[in-house]
């Protein structure tokens, strides 16, 4: 027999997890939404796949799986539910639909875009392929399905080096085109002998960090360990103690337990990780991603109530994009999705 907690008990145990980062007065607003979402998920046979940048009340209280882009894609490919609610941005929901075409994929706010995805179109990729014939195109998952469909293989920040080297070896070439993030491309090119032709896209959140910022964090917080996302400018990454995907940064904190850390990335990361590691002091300068922040508890509830906004990808585009995403999933790297306790 399945044991289902009462809504009150469920809300109390959810709050116990996040009480260090959400004040009680704020929780009073969240609790009814958390209860309603968790009940409706069971009725709809739905799961919430949440990116590491979601706010703590989403990340810790209604998500079934959390992770970086690669972990969420791996979970979408095998998830055992009829409905996926993507608590993340639009390209992530499209990736879920591409990998699970028979499932209903919902995004709580279809305006949740990404400056990288907006920086390049399928026509741009076709022109690049004409300009660099025979050179494989490695495409960051932060792109539309139509752009993925024009690509040889996708990558994320957690497997980019492995993917670039794998496709160069398989095609017998020494150069790849890597789109659309010019900073990620520059950061990857420092770790491989493969030559990289890049595009001019940037993440509007990470491009704002500068090396002067890193110096300021270090002088104001002696001994602080600096973790940076590889979408940051190369001079920022060069000054960090560690650079990696959002989940790689979380693993770094779990493994090394620094006394003080600064996560040079989106703001919700520190809140979410601080819940797990009360012994670590988080220095918290950060930049908000306005797209990720469009996803809210009321939005998730409405998505489940109304079964909107459903994400569709044209089947021909989806088939070509799936080949590029599945090729990426076949390259090892990154880690398994994280299932949260109910
Ligand atoms: P991760 O794959 O590292 O989670 O990055 C996704 C993203 O959008 C970072 O800005
Ligand atoms: Fe896109 Fe940057 Fe926001 Fe990630 S943080 S979704 S890369 S704009």
Coordinates of C-alpha atoms in Angstrom, one line a residue, residues 92-242:
X92 CA 15.3 22.3 -22.0
X93 CA 11.6 21.6 -22.5
X94 CA 12.3 21.1 -26.2
X95 CA 15.1 18.7 -25.5
X96 CA 12.7 16.7 -23.2
X97 CA 10.1 16.5 -26.0
X98 CA 12.8 15.5 -28.6
X99 CA 13.9 12.6 -26.3
X100 CA 10.4 11.6 -25.1
X101 CA 8.1 12.4 -28.1
X102 CA 5.2 10.4 -26.7
X103 CA 5.0 12.2 -23.5
X104 CA 3.2 15.5 -22.7
X105 CA 5.9 18.1 -22.0
X106 CA 4.7 21.3 -20.3
X107 CA 6.6 24.5 -19.7
X108 CA 5.0 26.8 -17.1
X109 CA 6.0 30.0 -19.0
X110 CA 6.8 29.7 -22.7
X111 CA 8.6 33.1 -22.6
X112 CA 11.5 31.5 -20.6
X113 CA 14.1 31.8 -23.3
X114 CA 17.9 32.0 -23.3
X115 CA 20.3 34.6 -24.8
X116 CA 22.5 31.8 -26.2
X117 CA 19.5 30.1 -27.9
X118 CA 18.4 33.5 -29.3
X119 CA 21.9 34.2 -30.8
X120 CA 21.7 31.7 -33.6
X121 CA 19.2 30.4 -36.2
X122 CA 19.1 27.2 -38.3
X123 CA 19.9 29.4 -41.4
X124 CA 23.1 30.6 -39.6
X125 CA 24.2 27.0 -39.1
X126 CA 23.5 26.2 -42.7
X127 CA 25.8 29.1 -43.8
X128 CA 28.5 28.0 -41.4
X129 CA 28.4 24.5 -42.9
X130 CA 28.8 26.0 -46.4
X131 CA 31.7 28.0 -45.1
X132 CA 33.4 25.1 -43.4
X133 CA 32.6 22.0 -45.5
X134 CA 33.5 18.7 -43.8
X135 CA 34.0 20.3 -40.4
X136 CA 31.6 18.8 -37.8
X137 CA 29.2 21.1 -35.9
X138 CA 29.1 20.7 -32.2
X139 CA 26.1 22.5 -30.7
X140 CA 25.6 23.5 -27.1
X141 CA 22.2 22.3 -25.9
X142 CA 21.3 25.9 -25.2
X143 CA 19.8 26.2 -28.7
X144 CA 16.5 25.7 -30.5
X145 CA 15.4 22.3 -31.9
X146 CA 15.9 23.7 -35.4
X147 CA 19.5 24.5 -34.7
X148 CA 20.2 21.1 -33.1
X149 CA 18.6 19.5 -36.2
X150 CA 21.4 21.1 -38.4
X151 CA 24.1 19.8 -36.1
X152 CA 26.3 16.7 -35.9
X153 CA 26.3 16.4 -32.2
X154 CA 25.2 18.4 -29.1
X155 CA 27.1 19.1 -25.9
X156 CA 26.6 20.6 -22.5
X157 CA 29.0 22.4 -20.2
X158 CA 29.7 19.1 -18.4
X159 CA 30.8 17.0 -21.5
X160 CA 31.9 19.6 -24.0
X161 CA 35.6 18.6 -24.1
X162 CA 34.8 14.9 -24.4
X163 CA 32.2 15.5 -27.2
X164 CA 34.6 17.7 -29.2
X165 CA 37.4 15.1 -29.0
X166 CA 35.1 12.2 -29.7
X167 CA 33.6 13.8 -32.9
X168 CA 37.1 15.0 -34.1
X169 CA 38.5 11.5 -33.7
X170 CA 35.5 9.8 -35.3
X171 CA 35.6 12.2 -38.4
X172 CA 39.4 12.2 -38.6
X173 CA 39.5 16.0 -38.4
X174 CA 41.6 18.5 -36.3
X175 CA 38.9 21.3 -36.3
X176 CA 35.3 21.5 -35.2
X177 CA 32.7 24.3 -35.4
X178 CA 31.3 24.9 -31.8
X179 CA 28.2 27.0 -31.5
X180 CA 26.8 29.3 -30.1
X181 CA 28.8 30.3 -26.9
X182 CA 32.1 32.0 -27.7
X183 CA 33.2 31.9 -24.1
X184 CA 32.5 28.2 -23.7
X185 CA 34.3 27.5 -27.0
X186 CA 37.3 29.5 -25.7
X187 CA 37.3 27.7 -22.4
X188 CA 37.0 24.3 -24.1
X189 CA 39.8 25.1 -26.5
X190 CA 42.2 25.6 -23.6
X191 CA 41.6 21.9 -22.7
X192 CA 42.0 20.2 -26.0
X193 CA 44.3 20.1 -29.0
X194 CA 41.3 20.2 -31.4
X195 CA 40.9 23.6 -33.1
X196 CA 37.6 25.3 -32.5
X197 CA 35.7 27.8 -34.8
X198 CA 33.2 29.6 -32.6
X199 CA 30.1 31.8 -32.9
X200 CA 29.5 35.1 -31.2
X201 CA 26.7 34.1 -28.7
X202 CA 27.0 34.8 -25.0
X203 CA 25.1 34.0 -21.9
X204 CA 23.7 37.3 -20.6
X205 CA 24.2 36.2 -17.0
X206 CA 27.7 34.9 -17.1
X207 CA 29.2 37.4 -19.5
X208 CA 28.8 40.1 -16.8
X209 CA 31.4 38.6 -14.4
X210 CA 34.8 40.1 -14.8
X211 CA 38.3 39.3 -13.5
X212 CA 38.1 42.5 -11.4
X213 CA 35.0 40.9 -9.7
X214 CA 37.1 37.8 -8.8
X215 CA 39.9 39.9 -7.4
X216 CA 37.3 41.8 -5.3
X217 CA 35.7 38.6 -4.0
X218 CA 39.1 37.3 -3.0
X219 CA 40.3 40.5 -1.2
X220 CA 37.0 40.9 0.6
X221 CA 36.8 37.2 1.7
X222 CA 40.2 35.8 2.5
X223 CA 40.6 32.1 1.7
X224 CA 37.4 32.0 -0.4
X225 CA 37.3 29.2 -3.0
X226 CA 36.0 30.5 -6.4
X227 CA 33.9 28.2 -8.6
X228 CA 32.9 29.5 -12.0
X229 CA 30.6 28.3 -14.8
X230 CA 32.4 27.8 -18.2
X231 CA 30.0 30.3 -19.8
X232 CA 32.0 33.0 -18.0
X233 CA 34.7 34.9 -19.9
X234 CA 38.0 33.0 -20.1
X235 CA 39.9 35.4 -17.9
X236 CA 37.3 34.7 -15.1
X237 CA 37.6 31.0 -15.6
X238 CA 41.4 31.3 -15.5
X239 CA 41.2 33.0 -12.1
X240 CA 38.8 30.5 -10.6
X241 CA 39.9 27.5 -8.4
X242 CA 37.5 25.3 -10.4

